[in-house]
Backbone as a ProteinNet text record, in pm:
[ID]
protein_1_A
[PRIMARY]
MLLLFFRGKMTDKQGTPDQLPVEKGQAGAGATYKLAVFEFENFRGKKVELSAECKDVMEKMQRVGSIIVESGPWVGYERPGFAGEQFVLEKGEYPRWSTWTNCLNSYSLSSFKLLKVDSADHKLHLFENAVFEGRMMEIVDDDVPSIWAYGFQDRVASAKAINGT
[TERTIARY]
-4644.5	-4567.9	-4475.5	-4347.6	-4251.3	-4161.5	-4158.7	-4078.5	-4015.8	-3890.2	-3819.5	-3684.8	-3622.7	-3491.2	-3406.8	-3273.2	-3182.1	-3044.2	-2964.6	-2825.3	-2747.4	-2616.8	-2537.7	-2417	-2327.7	-2206.5	-2233.8	-2154.2	-2166.3	-2089.5	-2139.7	-2071.1	-2100.7	-2012.3	-2034.2	-2110.8	-2126.7	-2191.2	-2343.1	-2404.2	-2549.9	-2598.9	-2686	-2732.9	-2842.3	-2865.6	-2975.6	-3101.3	-3211	-3329	-3394.9	-3444.4	-3531.1	-3672.8	-3760.9	-3898.3	-3988.8	-4066.6	-4168.2	-4300.8	-4371.5	-4488.9	-4608.6	-4697.8	-4823.6	-4909.1	-4965.4	-5055.5	-5197.2	-5283.5	-5421.5	-5487.7	-5555.7	-5629.1	-5544.4	-5417.5	-5333	-5360.1	-5371.7	-5396.4	-5542.2	-5600	-5737.6	-5751.2	-5873.5	-5899.5	-5819.8	-5732.9	-5654.9	-5536.3	-5521.7	-5412	-5283.3	-5173.2	-5043	-4955.1	-4875.6	-4787.4	-4649.1	-4545.1	-4409.5	-4312.7	-4227.7	-4129	-3999	-3887.4	-3755.8	-3675.4	-3626.1	-3549.1	-3404.6	-3310.8	-3168.7	-3097.4	-2994.2	-2922.1	-2838.9	-2789.9	-2703.5	-2759	-2704.4	-2743.3	-2716.3	-2785.3	-2769.2	-2797.5	-2891.6	-2944.8	-2837.8	-2757.7	-2649.2	-2669.6	-2599.9	-2606.7	-2724.9	-2759.2	-2869	-2999.9	-3081.9	-3209.9	-3321.9	-3426.1	-3546.3	-3663.5	-3740.3	-3857.9	-3982.4	-4069.3	-4193	-4312.3	-4411.4	-4537.9	-4654.4	-4620.3	-4717.6	-4654.9	-4734.4	-4679.8	-4567.5	-4476.7	-4360.9	-4344.2	-4363.9	-4356.1	-4214.5	-4114.6	-3976.2	-3880.1	-3844.2	-3752.9	-3612.6	-3583.4	-3452	-3429.1	-3533.2	-3515.8	-3445.2	-3450.8	-3390.6	-3261.8	-3239.7	-3121.7	-3084.9	-2964.7	-2916.5	-2964.4	-2988.7	-3030.8	-3103.3	-3169.6	-3232.8	-3158.2	-3097.1	-3017.7	-3079.4	-3165.7	-3232.8	-3353.8	-3444.3	-3571.5	-3611	-3672	-3738.5	-3883.6	-3976.3	-4118.7	-4158.3	-4183.7	-4223.5	-4372.1	-4450.8	-4594.2	-4639.8	-4736.8	-4776	-4897.2	-4906.4	-4809.7	-4792.5	-4690.2	-4654.5	-4637.2	-4643	-4607.5	-4489.8	-4380.1	-4264.7	-4268.7	-4236.4	-4239	-4097.8	-4072.5	-3941.6	-3900.4	-3995	-3962.8	-4039.5	-3994.5	-4066.1	-4209.3	-4295.6	-4433.9	-4517.3	-4479.7	-4554.5	-4563.7	-4451.8	-4446.6	-4352.7	-4366.2	-4279.7	-4329.9	-4241.9	-4278.7	-4317.1	-4408.8	-4457.7	-4418.3	-4386.1	-4344.5	-4413.4	-4485.9	-4556.3	-4456.4	-4453.4	-4362.7	-4444	-4433.6	-4501.4	-4404	-4453.2	-4370.1	-4248.9	-4131	-4008.8	-3888.8	-3774.5	-3649.3	-3606.1	-3557.8	-3510.6	-3369.6	-3267	-3130.8	-3069.7	-3124.1	-3073.5	-3180.9	-3166.7	-3270.6	-3301.8	-3204.3	-3227.9	-3318.3	-3348	-3437.2	-3584.2	-3613.3	-3752.2	-3786.2	-3688.4	-3717.5	-3598.9	-3624.8	-3515.6	-3506.7	-3579.1	-3579.7	-3450.6	-3385.3	-3260.5	-3281.4	-3403.1	-3429.9	-3444.9	-3486.1	-3509.8	-3448.9	-3364.3	-3296.5	-3302.3	-3400.5	-3410.7	-3557.2	-3583.5	-3716.9	-3705	-3803	-3797	-3917.5	-4030.5	-4148.8	-4223.4	-4298.8	-4366.5	-4507.2	-4600.7	-4740.1	-4787.8	-4876.9	-4941.7	-5034.3	-5040.3	-5134.7	-5245	-5353.7	-5462.9	-5548.3	-5574.9	-5658.3	-5779.1	-5897.5	-6018.6	-6089.8	-6193.2	-6265	-6388.4	-6403.6	-6519.8	-6511.2	-6624.1	-6623.1	-6530.7	-6456.3	-6361.5	-6411.5	-6395.9	-6431.1	-6333.1	-6272.5	-6173.5	-6209.1	-6203.4	-6224.9	-6092.3	-6054	-5933.9	-5978.4	-5908.7	-5944	-5827.8	-5862.2	-5763	-5689.2	-5758.7	-5700.6	-5693.6	-5616.1	-5605.4	-5739.8	-5753.7	-5872.8	-5997.1	-5979.5	-6089.2	-6174.4	-6108.2	-6177.7	-6136.1	-6212.4	-6183.5	-6247.3	-6203	-6257.5	-6233.4	-6329	-6319	-6330.6	-6252.3	-6260.6	-6292.4	-6388.2	-6423.8	-6372.1	-6301.5	-6252.5	-6328.5	-6393.2	-6474.2	-6429.6	-6370.7	-6339.8	-6255.3	-6193.9	-6113.7	-5978.6	-5880.6	-5752.2	-5769.1	-5697.8	-5697.8	-5553.7	-5520	-5381.4	-5331	-5423	-5380.8	-5490.8	-5457.7	-5557.3	-5564.1	-5471.2	-5473.2	-5603.8	-5652.4	-5775.3	-5896.1	-5883.6	-5992.8	-5973.9	-5876.7	-5857.7	-5767.1	-5698.2	-5607.4	-5463.4	-5434.7	-5302.7	-5195.6	-5228.2	-5123.5	-5108.3	-5216.8	-5199.3	-5325.9	-5304.1	-5407	-5353.2	-5424.3	-5372.9	-5430.3	-5543.4	-5598.9	-5682.2	-5697.6	-5772.3	-5847.6	-5966.4	-6049.7	-6083.7	-6055.5	-6099.3	-6239.2	-6338.2	-6478.4	-6514.2	-6476.8	-6499.8	-6372.2	-6360.1	-6246.1	-6122.9	-6006.9	-5882.4	-5799.5
942.6	822.5	842.9	822.1	846.9	727	671.7	554.9	557.8	514.8	510.4	443.5	406.5	345.1	393.6	399.9	441.6	384.5	388	347.5	429.1	436.9	507.2	575.8	619	689.9	839.5	905.9	1050.8	1117.2	1230.3	1308.4	1455.6	1541.6	1685.2	1744.1	1668.6	1720.5	1720.6	1833	1846.1	1839.4	1744.9	1727.9	1825.6	1839.2	1918.7	1834.1	1887.5	1804.5	1766	1641.3	1596.9	1613.6	1668.2	1691.7	1588.4	1517.7	1428.7	1502.1	1529.1	1617	1556.6	1645.6	1602.9	1546.4	1427.7	1368.6	1408.1	1413.6	1452.6	1360.8	1420	1342.9	1289.4	1320.1	1266.6	1331.7	1459.8	1528.4	1572.1	1574.5	1618.1	1765.9	1814.5	1954.6	2044.8	2125.1	2220	2160.3	2028	1964.3	1969.7	1990.2	1986.6	1887.2	1815.5	1714.9	1734.8	1734.6	1750.6	1674.4	1597.1	1513.9	1523.7	1544	1547.4	1427.6	1347.8	1228	1253.2	1224.6	1244.8	1109.7	1103.5	978.6	937	1035	1004.1	1063.4	1018.1	1070.9	1221.1	1285.5	1428.5	1516.5	1474.1	1554.8	1588.5	1491.5	1510.7	1421.5	1457.1	1378.8	1419.8	1334.6	1362	1378.9	1473.5	1504.1	1481.5	1411.4	1390.9	1445.2	1536.4	1592.7	1523.1	1483.2	1415.4	1500.4	1505.8	1570.2	1477.2	1352.5	1248.4	1115	1010.6	879	840.1	758.1	713.6	563.8	483.5	338.1	286.6	358.7	312.8	430.7	487.3	601.6	559.2	429.7	380.2	396.4	430.5	463.8	598.2	681.3	814.9	825.8	731.5	737.3	596	578.9	446.4	402	495.3	461.9	581.4	558.2	665.5	675.1	790.6	809.1	903.5	994.8	1088.9	1147.2	1204.1	1254.5	1381.3	1472.6	1588.3	1586.1	1578.8	1588.5	1733.1	1804.2	1944.9	1958	1870.4	1864.1	1723.1	1680.3	1539.7	1512.3	1396.9	1290.5	1194.8	1109.2	1012.3	875.1	771.7	636.9	593.9	550.9	497.7	346.6	281.3	135.6	81.7	-31	-94.9	-134.7	-177.2	-226.4	-148.6	-156.2	-90.6	-143.9	-64	-104.9	-108.9	-29	-17.2	-151.2	-223.4	-354.4	-350.7	-449.2	-461.4	-379.4	-358.3	-282.6	-139.6	-82.6	52.5	141.4	267.4	362.1	495.1	544.4	672	784	880	994.3	1122	1190.3	1317.9	1430	1552.5	1669.1	1671.7	1689.2	1694.4	1645.5	1639.3	1596.9	1462.3	1375.2	1242	1225.9	1266	1266.5	1128.1	1025.3	887.8	792.7	664.2	566.9	563.4	586.7	577.2	688.4	788.6	895.8	862.6	758.5	722.6	582.9	502.5	368.2	313.2	211.4	140.2	-3	-32.3	-165.5	-187.5	-299.1	-329.7	-421.3	-471.3	-563.9	-494.4	-369.3	-296	-157.7	-120.6	8.9	85	54.9	123	143.5	250	274.5	286.1	232.7	233.2	297.9	307.6	368.8	450.8	550.3	644.4	673.1	684.8	717.9	828.3	910.1	1011.8	943.2	994.1	944.5	1047.9	1021.2	1118	1111.8	1227.7	1238.9	1322	1266.2	1342	1379.8	1458.4	1505.1	1420.5	1306.9	1221.6	1159.6	1109.9	1037.4	917.5	889.9	780.2	665.5	544.1	425	315	254	149.1	31.5	-90.1	-210.7	-284.2	-313.4	-391.5	-529.8	-633.2	-770.6	-841.9	-928.6	-1004.1	-1105.6	-1164	-1268.5	-1224.5	-1297.8	-1271.4	-1294.9	-1246.3	-1262.4	-1206.8	-1099.9	-1026.3	-1114.4	-1197.1	-1287.3	-1258.3	-1312.8	-1294.9	-1168.1	-1127.2	-1005.7	-886	-792.3	-673.4	-549.2	-448	-317.4	-215.4	-128.4	-24.5	110.6	180.4	314.9	410.4	510.8	605.5	747.6	815.7	958.8	1006.1	918.3	960	891.4	957.4	894	794	683.8	584.1	571.6	635.8	635.3	497.5	406.9	273	172.2	70.3	-34.2	-133.5	-125	-210	-191.3	-70.1	-41.1	-111.4	-153.8	-220.8	-372.9	-424.2	-568.5	-627.3	-544.3	-594	-586	-658.7	-651.2	-718.8	-826.9	-903.3	-874.2	-849.6	-827.1	-779.7	-719.2	-691	-751.7	-848.5	-922.9	-877.1	-806.1	-754.3	-630	-545.1	-419.9	-388.9	-326.9	-284.2	-137.7	-56.4	82.2	84.9	114.8	113.9	247.1	358.3	493.4	574.5	679	769.7	713.9	766.9	724.6	638.3
3547.8	3531.1	3411.6	3429.4	3323.5	3307.4	3186.5	3164.4	3026.1	3012.6	2884.1	2896.4	2782.8	2782.5	2666.3	2685.7	2580.5	2598	2490.9	2496.5	2395.3	2411.3	2311.9	2369	2278.5	2316.6	2325	2404.5	2417.2	2304.3	2258.4	2156.7	2180.4	2139.9	2155.6	2038.9	1932.4	1811.6	1827.1	1802.5	1805.2	1661.8	1631.7	1494.7	1457.5	1328.1	1276	1283.6	1334.9	1352.7	1221.4	1215.9	1107.8	1159.8	1080.6	1123.4	1058.6	1138.9	1088.1	1104.2	995	998.7	1070	1114.8	1172.6	1061.2	1086.8	989.5	1025.4	925.4	947.3	1049.3	1145.7	1243.8	1358.7	1363.9	1469.3	1604	1608.6	1735	1738.2	1856.6	1870.9	1840.2	1841.3	1810.2	1902.5	1844.8	1921.7	1996.6	1994.6	2068	1986.5	2054.3	1988.9	2063.2	1988.1	2044	1983.4	2067	2016.6	2106.2	2040.3	2108.4	2029.8	2098	2032.6	2081.9	1988.6	2019	1976.9	2066.9	2038.8	2034.3	1951.2	1931.4	2053.2	2129.1	2242.3	2371.3	2483.7	2613.6	2621.6	2715	2741.5	2620.5	2537.3	2426.4	2323.1	2289.5	2192.9	2072.2	1965.2	1842.1	1755.9	1663	1569.9	1646.2	1600.2	1664	1564	1607	1526.3	1606.2	1544.9	1611	1558.7	1649.3	1613.6	1654.2	1565.7	1599	1563.6	1529.4	1497.7	1533.8	1530.3	1564.2	1469.5	1519	1441.3	1463.8	1358.5	1370.4	1390.9	1338.6	1352.6	1343	1456.5	1459.4	1414.8	1415.8	1374	1223.4	1150	1008	993.4	1096.8	1094.9	1176.4	1270.9	1357.5	1401.8	1454.4	1493.4	1630.3	1720	1855.8	1916.2	2028.4	2104.5	2236.8	2262	2382.7	2483.4	2437.5	2527.2	2456.3	2535.5	2481.7	2555.2	2480.2	2540.9	2493.5	2588.6	2556.7	2579.4	2469.3	2479.4	2505.7	2446.6	2473.9	2443	2511.5	2497.3	2583	2633.8	2658.3	2539.6	2549.2	2446.6	2509.6	2425.7	2467.5	2381.5	2446.8	2376	2382.3	2270.1	2261.7	2241.7	2300.5	2296.5	2154.5	2072.7	1938.2	1831.6	1706.5	1596.6	1584.7	1524	1501.6	1627.6	1728	1853.2	1926.6	1931.5	1996.1	2116.5	2202	2318.7	2435.9	2532.3	2651.8	2614.9	2692.4	2669.3	2786	2753.8	2856.1	2831.8	2931.8	2921.5	2948.2	2857.4	2867.2	2877.6	2988.9	3006.3	2977.4	2976.6	2947.5	3039.9	2978.4	3056.7	2978.4	3047.3	2984.8	3040.9	2951.1	2985	2928.5	3004	2950.5	2930.6	2994.9	2979.2	3030.3	3001.1	3035.6	3184.7	3269.1	3412.8	3465.4	3384.8	3429.3	3405.5	3328.8	3305.5	3354.2	3389.7	3439.7	3516.5	3594	3659.6	3608.6	3502.3	3443	3364.3	3388.1	3318.1	3198.8	3179	3068.6	2934.7	2935.9	2812.9	2825.6	2733.1	2741.6	2610.1	2526	2398.2	2361.9	2290.8	2236.4	2085.3	2013.3	1867.4	1800.6	1871.6	1810.8	1915.5	1866.3	1955.4	1904.8	1999.2	1967.8	2060.1	2008.9	2091.2	2189.9	2308.8	2407.7	2416.3	2347.2	2339.4	2464.8	2519.5	2638.4	2601.1	2621	2589.8	2718.7	2704.2	2822.2	2852.7	2785.3	2810.5	2949.9	2996.7	3123.1	3110.1	3214.6	3212.2	3298.5	3247.4	3324.1	3286.5	3389.1	3369.5	3459.3	3402.6	3480.6	3495.8	3620.2	3649.2	3693.7	3642.5	3674.8	3742.3	3836.7	3912.7	3825.4	3726.8	3642.5	3496.2	3419.3	3275.5	3207.8	3086.8	3003.1	3072.5	3150	3212.4	3304.4	3384.1	3476.1	3619.6	3713.7	3854.9	3908.7	4027.8	4087.8	3996.5	3995.8	3912.6	3999	3963.6	4028.8	3919.7	3945.8	3849	3897.8	3809.6	3839.7	3748.8	3810.3	3734.3	3766.5	3667.7	3675	3792.8	3869.3	3983	3981.8	4040.4	4063.9	4177.1	4168.8	4274.6	4322.4	4433.5	4479.5	4519.6	4557.3	4597.1	4568.8	4489.8	4464.2	4580.3	4672.5	4792.1	4869.3	4874.8	4948.9	4887.6	4763.6	4693.8	4691.6	4764.4	4772.6	4665.4	4589.6	4485.6	4536.2	4646.1	4706.3	4622.2	4554.6	4487.6	4339	4266.3	4123.1	4052.3	3937.2	3839.1	3710.4	3655.8	3539.9	3407.7	3408.4	3283.5	3314	3211.8	3227.4	3100.8	3115	3002.3	3019.1	2917.9	2917.3	2858.8	2941.3	2899.2	2832.3	2893.6	2839.9	2854.1	2773	2784.2	2717.5	2760.4	2696.7	2787.3
[MASK]
+++++++++++++++++++++++++++++++++++++++++++++++++++++++++++++++++++++++++++++++++++++++++++++++++++++++++++++++++++++++++++++++++++++++++++++++++++++++++++++++++++++

């Protein structure tokens, strides 16, 4: 699943990257995370490289126009401080917002977090209603290609991660 948003003017100038260092405890044992954020579409303009979470990338640049995820995965947030809509970014290139989403309501990302994946048993509870009420579906260690088969045709309003990430 790949989602993200950006805006900005095109430029031929490629900026020198700013490096934000890995903080202690950010990546799991042996895990490496790297994300490059560019100010303009098509990987142009100022470049900021991240190897740890970033509460406000706008402190280093004016906008986010494109992204390259070298290793991850990452979660991009619409607003600073990990607020607003969230977009999962897997390894790959995102030259403009339309490559990670088709949503027109949000076209910018301001903060980024590592999406840590561990090898523990995974268990997720999906609920039909908000506040963890109504019918519940439990997902354990398997991909579920369609929740329709489990009777959740119209919606899932809340979810709880019981085990895993």
